[in-house]
Amino acid sequence: MLRPMSASQGPTLRELAVQALSSVERGYDLLAPKFDHTPYRTPDPVLHAVTRVLAELGPFGRGLDLCCGTGAGLGVLREVCRERVTGVDFSAGMLAVGRGCVQGAQGVDWVRADARALPFRDAFDLVVSFGAFGHFLPAERPGLFAQVRSVLAPGGRFAFPVAAPARPGSLGYWTLLGFDTSMRVRNALWRPRFVMYYRDFRLADVRAELARAGFQVDLYALEELGRRPDGSPRCRLLVATAH
Ligand SMILES: C[S@@+](CC[C@H](N)C(=O)[O-])C[C@H]1O[C@@H](n2cnc3c(N)ncnc32)[C@H](O)[C@@H]1O
């Protein structure tokens, strides 16, 4: 789900290094002006594939993009929701960039808050999230899922794409293992921590945690993103329905 960095408009190596030595929140504040030119913004093909599946399940009323960043998922919500949509993120810098772009112009509320303590009283019919779960330690996930459940109306949906795990021994496998290992070393030696681990988000664990939080889980192949040599989808949309 990563795409190449734009050399001319993306962050310099020095900027990335400063960001990586900051907290998650401060790091994204620093990265925000160039975030849309990095591989960390969810690519359009993923957004389009998710929109297709959600359009078949919808339409929905109010939508929330959890950890919205500059608003990649808000475009999806605006396609499939009939009422107002909201983006929530704890980085003021990311929200400021999102507010300033075209898709922030109308019908969107941008809220600064920590996803682990959502400030909403109103219920949403659909919550989506893209590219952010690596910022939560496994021990934080039950609390995060409980927060999402608490802001959903009965029957509401929580949807996010899940990439197939890299095949052991493949380039992708070693790349992610190398990334997570260097993050663990960095976090053992440096404060504040920058929590970002790719390999801690395992589907079986996540399904069990969502079930305990009061969700029924279904998976939909995102066919547009292709299949692996063994025939399994490269990416699926997990749709958790609140009951
Ligand atoms: C990789 S970016 C993804 C942004 C956007 N969803 C996208 O797909 O382009 C991760 C985002 O999660 C946000 N984030 C991380 N931890 C968060 C938390 N505890 N509460 C709210 N936002 C958080 C960061 O500020 C950042 O904007």
Short mmCIF file of C-alpha atoms and ligand atoms in Angstrom, two decimals:
data_model
loop_
_atom_site.label_atom_id
_atom_site.label_comp_id
_atom_site.label_asym_id
_atom_site.label_seq_id
_atom_site.Cartn_x
_atom_site.Cartn_y
_atom_site.Cartn_z
CA MET A 1 0.00 0.00 0.00
CA LEU A 2 3.05 2.26 -0.07
CA ARG A 3 3.89 4.35 -3.11
CA PRO A 4 7.22 6.02 -3.99
CA MET A 5 8.16 9.34 -2.42
CA SER A 6 8.06 12.36 -4.74
CA ALA A 7 11.74 13.45 -4.83
CA SER A 8 11.06 17.11 -5.57
CA GLN A 9 8.15 17.74 -3.18
CA GLY A 10 8.66 15.12 -0.47
CA PRO A 11 10.56 15.67 2.78
CA THR A 12 14.38 15.68 2.79
CA LEU A 13 16.28 12.96 4.65
CA ARG A 14 17.13 15.50 7.35
CA GLU A 15 13.46 16.41 7.77
CA LEU A 16 12.52 12.73 8.01
CA ALA A 17 15.24 12.16 10.61
CA VAL A 18 14.03 15.08 12.78
CA GLN A 19 10.47 13.80 12.46
CA ALA A 20 11.53 10.29 13.46
CA LEU A 21 13.16 11.60 16.64
CA SER A 22 9.96 13.37 17.73
CA SER A 23 6.77 12.06 19.34
CA VAL A 24 4.11 10.75 16.95
CA GLU A 25 2.04 13.92 17.33
CA ARG A 26 4.97 16.32 16.90
CA GLY A 27 6.42 14.19 14.12
CA TYR A 28 3.24 14.52 12.07
CA ASP A 29 3.04 18.26 12.83
CA LEU A 30 6.50 18.57 11.26
CA LEU A 31 5.74 16.30 8.32
CA ALA A 32 2.30 17.78 7.59
CA PRO A 33 3.19 20.33 4.87
CA LYS A 34 4.83 17.58 2.78
CA PHE A 35 2.77 14.60 3.96
CA ASP A 36 0.71 14.31 0.77
CA HIS A 37 3.94 13.75 -1.20
CA THR A 38 5.08 10.85 0.99
CA PRO A 39 4.22 7.14 0.69
CA TYR A 40 2.46 7.39 4.07
CA ARG A 41 -0.64 9.04 2.63
CA THR A 42 -3.05 6.27 1.63
CA PRO A 43 -2.79 5.89 -2.16
CA ASP A 44 -5.79 6.64 -4.37
CA PRO A 45 -6.21 3.04 -5.69
CA VAL A 46 -6.78 1.86 -2.11
CA LEU A 47 -9.24 4.68 -1.44
CA HIS A 48 -11.14 3.91 -4.66
CA ALA A 49 -11.35 0.19 -3.91
CA VAL A 50 -12.64 0.87 -0.39
CA THR A 51 -15.17 3.35 -1.76
CA ARG A 52 -16.50 0.71 -4.13
CA VAL A 53 -17.18 -1.83 -1.36
CA LEU A 54 -18.65 0.74 1.01
CA ALA A 55 -20.90 2.12 -1.74
CA GLU A 56 -22.33 -1.39 -2.10
CA LEU A 57 -22.96 -1.59 1.67
CA GLY A 58 -24.28 1.98 2.01
CA PRO A 59 -25.43 4.63 1.78
CA PHE A 60 -24.54 5.76 5.29
CA GLY A 61 -25.56 8.79 7.35
CA ARG A 62 -22.78 10.45 9.35
CA GLY A 63 -19.17 9.38 8.86
CA LEU A 64 -15.97 9.63 10.89
CA ASP A 65 -12.41 9.28 9.58
CA LEU A 66 -10.32 8.11 12.56
CA CYS A 67 -6.72 9.43 12.45
CA CYS A 68 -7.66 11.35 9.32
CA GLY A 69 -4.32 13.11 8.77
CA THR A 70 -4.75 15.43 5.79
CA GLY A 71 -8.07 13.77 4.92
CA ALA A 72 -7.43 10.82 2.60
CA GLY A 73 -10.38 8.91 4.06
CA LEU A 74 -12.67 11.92 4.12
CA GLY A 75 -12.94 11.72 0.34
CA VAL A 76 -14.23 8.15 0.75
CA LEU A 77 -16.77 9.25 3.36
CA ARG A 78 -18.03 12.07 1.18
CA GLU A 79 -18.79 9.51 -1.54
CA VAL A 80 -20.73 7.10 0.66
CA CYS A 81 -22.26 9.27 3.42
CA ARG A 82 -25.34 11.45 2.97
CA GLU A 83 -24.79 13.58 6.07
CA ARG A 84 -21.83 15.49 7.52
CA VAL A 85 -18.48 13.82 7.76
CA THR A 86 -15.82 14.39 10.41
CA GLY A 87 -12.08 13.85 10.52
CA VAL A 88 -10.36 13.36 13.86
CA ASP A 89 -6.60 13.47 14.43
CA PHE A 90 -4.31 14.62 17.23
CA SER A 91 -1.86 16.45 14.94
CA ALA A 92 -2.86 20.10 14.60
CA GLY A 93 -0.45 20.37 11.66
CA MET A 94 -2.11 17.56 9.70
CA LEU A 95 -5.57 19.00 10.37
CA ALA A 96 -4.44 22.45 9.22
CA VAL A 97 -3.19 21.05 5.91
CA GLY A 98 -6.40 19.03 5.49
CA ARG A 99 -8.59 22.05 6.19
CA GLY A 100 -6.69 24.02 3.58
CA CYS A 101 -7.17 21.57 0.74
CA VAL A 102 -10.14 21.40 -1.63
CA GLN A 103 -11.83 18.42 -0.07
CA GLY A 104 -11.90 20.23 3.28
CA ALA A 105 -13.99 23.04 1.89
CA GLN A 106 -17.56 21.91 2.52
CA GLY A 107 -19.49 19.50 4.70
CA VAL A 108 -16.45 18.40 6.70
CA ASP A 109 -15.68 18.95 10.39
CA TRP A 110 -12.04 18.65 11.48
CA VAL A 111 -11.59 17.77 15.14
CA ARG A 112 -8.35 17.65 17.08
CA ALA A 113 -8.48 14.78 19.56
CA ASP A 114 -6.74 11.59 20.58
CA ALA A 115 -8.37 8.52 19.07
CA ARG A 116 -7.99 6.82 22.47
CA ALA A 117 -10.34 9.37 24.06
CA LEU A 118 -12.89 10.41 21.44
CA PRO A 119 -14.84 13.54 22.36
CA PHE A 120 -18.06 12.79 20.44
CA ARG A 121 -21.53 12.48 21.92
CA ASP A 122 -23.34 12.03 18.62
CA ALA A 123 -23.43 8.67 16.96
CA PHE A 124 -21.81 7.95 13.60
CA ASP A 125 -23.07 5.38 11.11
CA LEU A 126 -19.67 4.68 9.59
CA VAL A 127 -16.12 4.99 10.94
CA VAL A 128 -13.19 4.43 8.60
CA SER A 129 -9.47 4.47 9.30
CA PHE A 130 -6.47 4.33 7.00
CA GLY A 131 -2.81 3.79 7.72
CA ALA A 132 -2.80 4.54 11.44
CA PHE A 133 -3.05 1.30 13.42
CA GLY A 134 0.73 0.90 13.56
CA HIS A 135 0.76 3.88 15.93
CA PHE A 136 -1.12 1.92 18.59
CA LEU A 137 0.51 -0.74 20.73
CA PRO A 138 -1.38 -4.06 20.79
CA ALA A 139 -2.30 -3.41 24.43
CA GLU A 140 -4.00 -0.15 23.39
CA ARG A 141 -6.20 -1.71 20.71
CA PRO A 142 -9.03 -3.01 22.95
CA GLY A 143 -9.45 0.51 24.34
CA LEU A 144 -9.30 2.01 20.85
CA PHE A 145 -11.93 -0.40 19.52
CA ALA A 146 -14.14 0.30 22.55
CA GLN A 147 -13.89 4.01 21.75
CA VAL A 148 -14.98 3.38 18.16
CA ARG A 149 -17.84 1.19 19.35
CA SER A 150 -18.99 3.93 21.74
CA VAL A 151 -19.37 6.52 18.95
CA LEU A 152 -21.22 4.19 16.56
CA ALA A 153 -25.00 3.93 16.33
CA PRO A 154 -26.42 0.38 16.68
CA GLY A 155 -25.71 -1.42 13.41
CA GLY A 156 -23.02 1.14 12.54
CA ARG A 157 -19.91 0.04 10.68
CA PHE A 158 -16.18 0.36 11.36
CA ALA A 159 -14.20 -0.29 8.16
CA PHE A 160 -10.51 -0.35 7.30
CA PRO A 161 -8.28 -2.04 4.72
CA VAL A 162 -6.03 -4.90 5.81
CA ALA A 163 -3.10 -5.89 3.59
CA ALA A 164 -2.12 -9.55 3.37
CA PRO A 165 0.98 -10.22 5.51
CA ALA A 166 4.28 -10.32 3.61
CA ARG A 167 5.35 -13.88 2.72
CA PRO A 168 8.15 -15.01 5.10
CA GLY A 169 11.51 -14.58 3.37
CA SER A 170 10.21 -12.08 0.78
CA LEU A 171 11.69 -8.60 0.33
CA GLY A 172 8.58 -7.07 1.93
CA TYR A 173 8.94 -9.38 4.93
CA TRP A 174 12.56 -8.37 5.58
CA THR A 175 11.82 -4.69 4.94
CA LEU A 176 9.03 -4.58 7.54
CA LEU A 177 11.00 -6.69 9.99
CA GLY A 178 13.98 -4.32 9.58
CA PHE A 179 11.75 -1.26 10.05
CA ASP A 180 10.09 -2.60 13.21
CA THR A 181 13.42 -3.73 14.66
CA SER A 182 15.00 -0.32 14.13
CA MET A 183 11.94 1.32 15.73
CA ARG A 184 12.29 -0.93 18.78
CA VAL A 185 15.98 -0.01 19.09
CA ARG A 186 15.16 3.68 18.62
CA ASN A 187 12.42 3.54 21.27
CA ALA A 188 14.67 1.72 23.73
CA LEU A 189 17.30 4.48 23.41
CA TRP A 190 15.35 7.68 22.81
CA ARG A 191 12.48 9.68 24.31
CA PRO A 192 9.85 10.62 23.31
CA ARG A 193 8.84 7.30 21.78
CA PHE A 194 7.67 7.16 18.16
CA VAL A 195 5.29 4.20 18.09
CA MET A 196 5.02 2.80 14.56
CA TYR A 197 5.17 -0.96 14.17
CA TYR A 198 3.97 -2.66 10.99
CA ARG A 199 4.02 -6.27 12.16
CA ASP A 200 1.96 -5.99 15.36
CA PHE A 201 -1.42 -5.75 13.58
CA ARG A 202 -2.34 -9.41 13.02
CA LEU A 203 -5.74 -10.14 11.55
CA ALA A 204 -6.60 -13.04 13.90
CA ASP A 205 -5.83 -10.92 16.99
CA VAL A 206 -7.70 -7.92 15.61
CA ARG A 207 -10.79 -10.01 14.79
CA ALA A 208 -10.87 -11.42 18.32
CA GLU A 209 -10.44 -7.95 19.85
CA LEU A 210 -13.23 -6.51 17.70
CA ALA A 211 -15.55 -9.38 18.67
CA ARG A 212 -14.84 -8.68 22.35
CA ALA A 213 -15.61 -4.97 21.75
CA GLY A 214 -19.07 -5.85 20.40
CA PHE A 215 -18.55 -6.16 16.66
CA GLN A 216 -19.35 -8.79 14.07
CA VAL A 217 -16.54 -8.94 11.49
CA ASP A 218 -16.77 -9.50 7.72
CA LEU A 219 -14.03 -9.31 5.10
CA TYR A 220 -14.37 -8.14 1.49
CA ALA A 221 -11.67 -8.69 -1.14
CA LEU A 222 -10.44 -5.44 -2.71
CA GLU A 223 -10.14 -7.04 -6.15
CA GLU A 224 -8.80 -3.85 -7.75
CA LEU A 225 -5.59 -4.30 -5.74
CA GLY A 226 -4.89 -7.73 -7.18
CA ARG A 227 -4.25 -11.23 -5.88
CA ARG A 228 -1.12 -13.01 -4.68
CA PRO A 229 0.37 -16.02 -6.51
CA ASP A 230 -1.58 -18.35 -4.16
CA GLY A 231 -4.84 -16.68 -5.27
CA SER A 232 -5.55 -14.83 -2.02
CA PRO A 233 -6.39 -11.09 -2.16
CA ARG A 234 -3.52 -8.65 -1.63
CA CYS A 235 -5.81 -6.48 0.41
CA ARG A 236 -9.22 -6.85 2.02
CA LEU A 237 -11.65 -4.47 3.62
CA LEU A 238 -12.51 -5.43 7.18
CA VAL A 239 -16.04 -4.30 8.02
CA ALA A 240 -16.94 -4.57 11.71
CA THR A 241 -20.66 -4.12 12.45
CA ALA A 242 -21.70 -2.92 15.90
CA HIS A 243 -24.32 -5.10 17.57
C1 LIG B 1 0.19 7.59 8.40
S1 LIG B 1 -0.87 8.92 8.88
C2 LIG B 1 -2.36 8.46 7.99
C3 LIG B 1 -3.20 9.65 7.67
C4 LIG B 1 -4.41 9.36 6.79
N1 LIG B 1 -5.37 8.51 7.48
C5 LIG B 1 -4.00 8.73 5.47
O1 LIG B 1 -4.29 7.56 5.26
O2 LIG B 1 -3.38 9.40 4.67
C6 LIG B 1 -1.31 8.50 10.56
C7 LIG B 1 -2.15 9.58 11.25
O3 LIG B 1 -2.58 9.07 12.51
C8 LIG B 1 -2.57 10.14 13.43
N2 LIG B 1 -2.54 9.56 14.78
C9 LIG B 1 -1.64 8.68 15.28
N3 LIG B 1 -1.96 8.38 16.55
C10 LIG B 1 -3.09 9.07 16.84
C11 LIG B 1 -3.91 9.17 18.00
N4 LIG B 1 -3.62 8.48 19.14
N5 LIG B 1 -5.00 9.96 17.97
C12 LIG B 1 -5.30 10.67 16.84
N6 LIG B 1 -4.56 10.63 15.72
C13 LIG B 1 -3.46 9.83 15.72
C14 LIG B 1 -1.33 10.94 13.06
O4 LIG B 1 -1.36 12.25 13.58
C15 LIG B 1 -1.39 10.86 11.53
O5 LIG B 1 -2.10 11.96 11.00
#
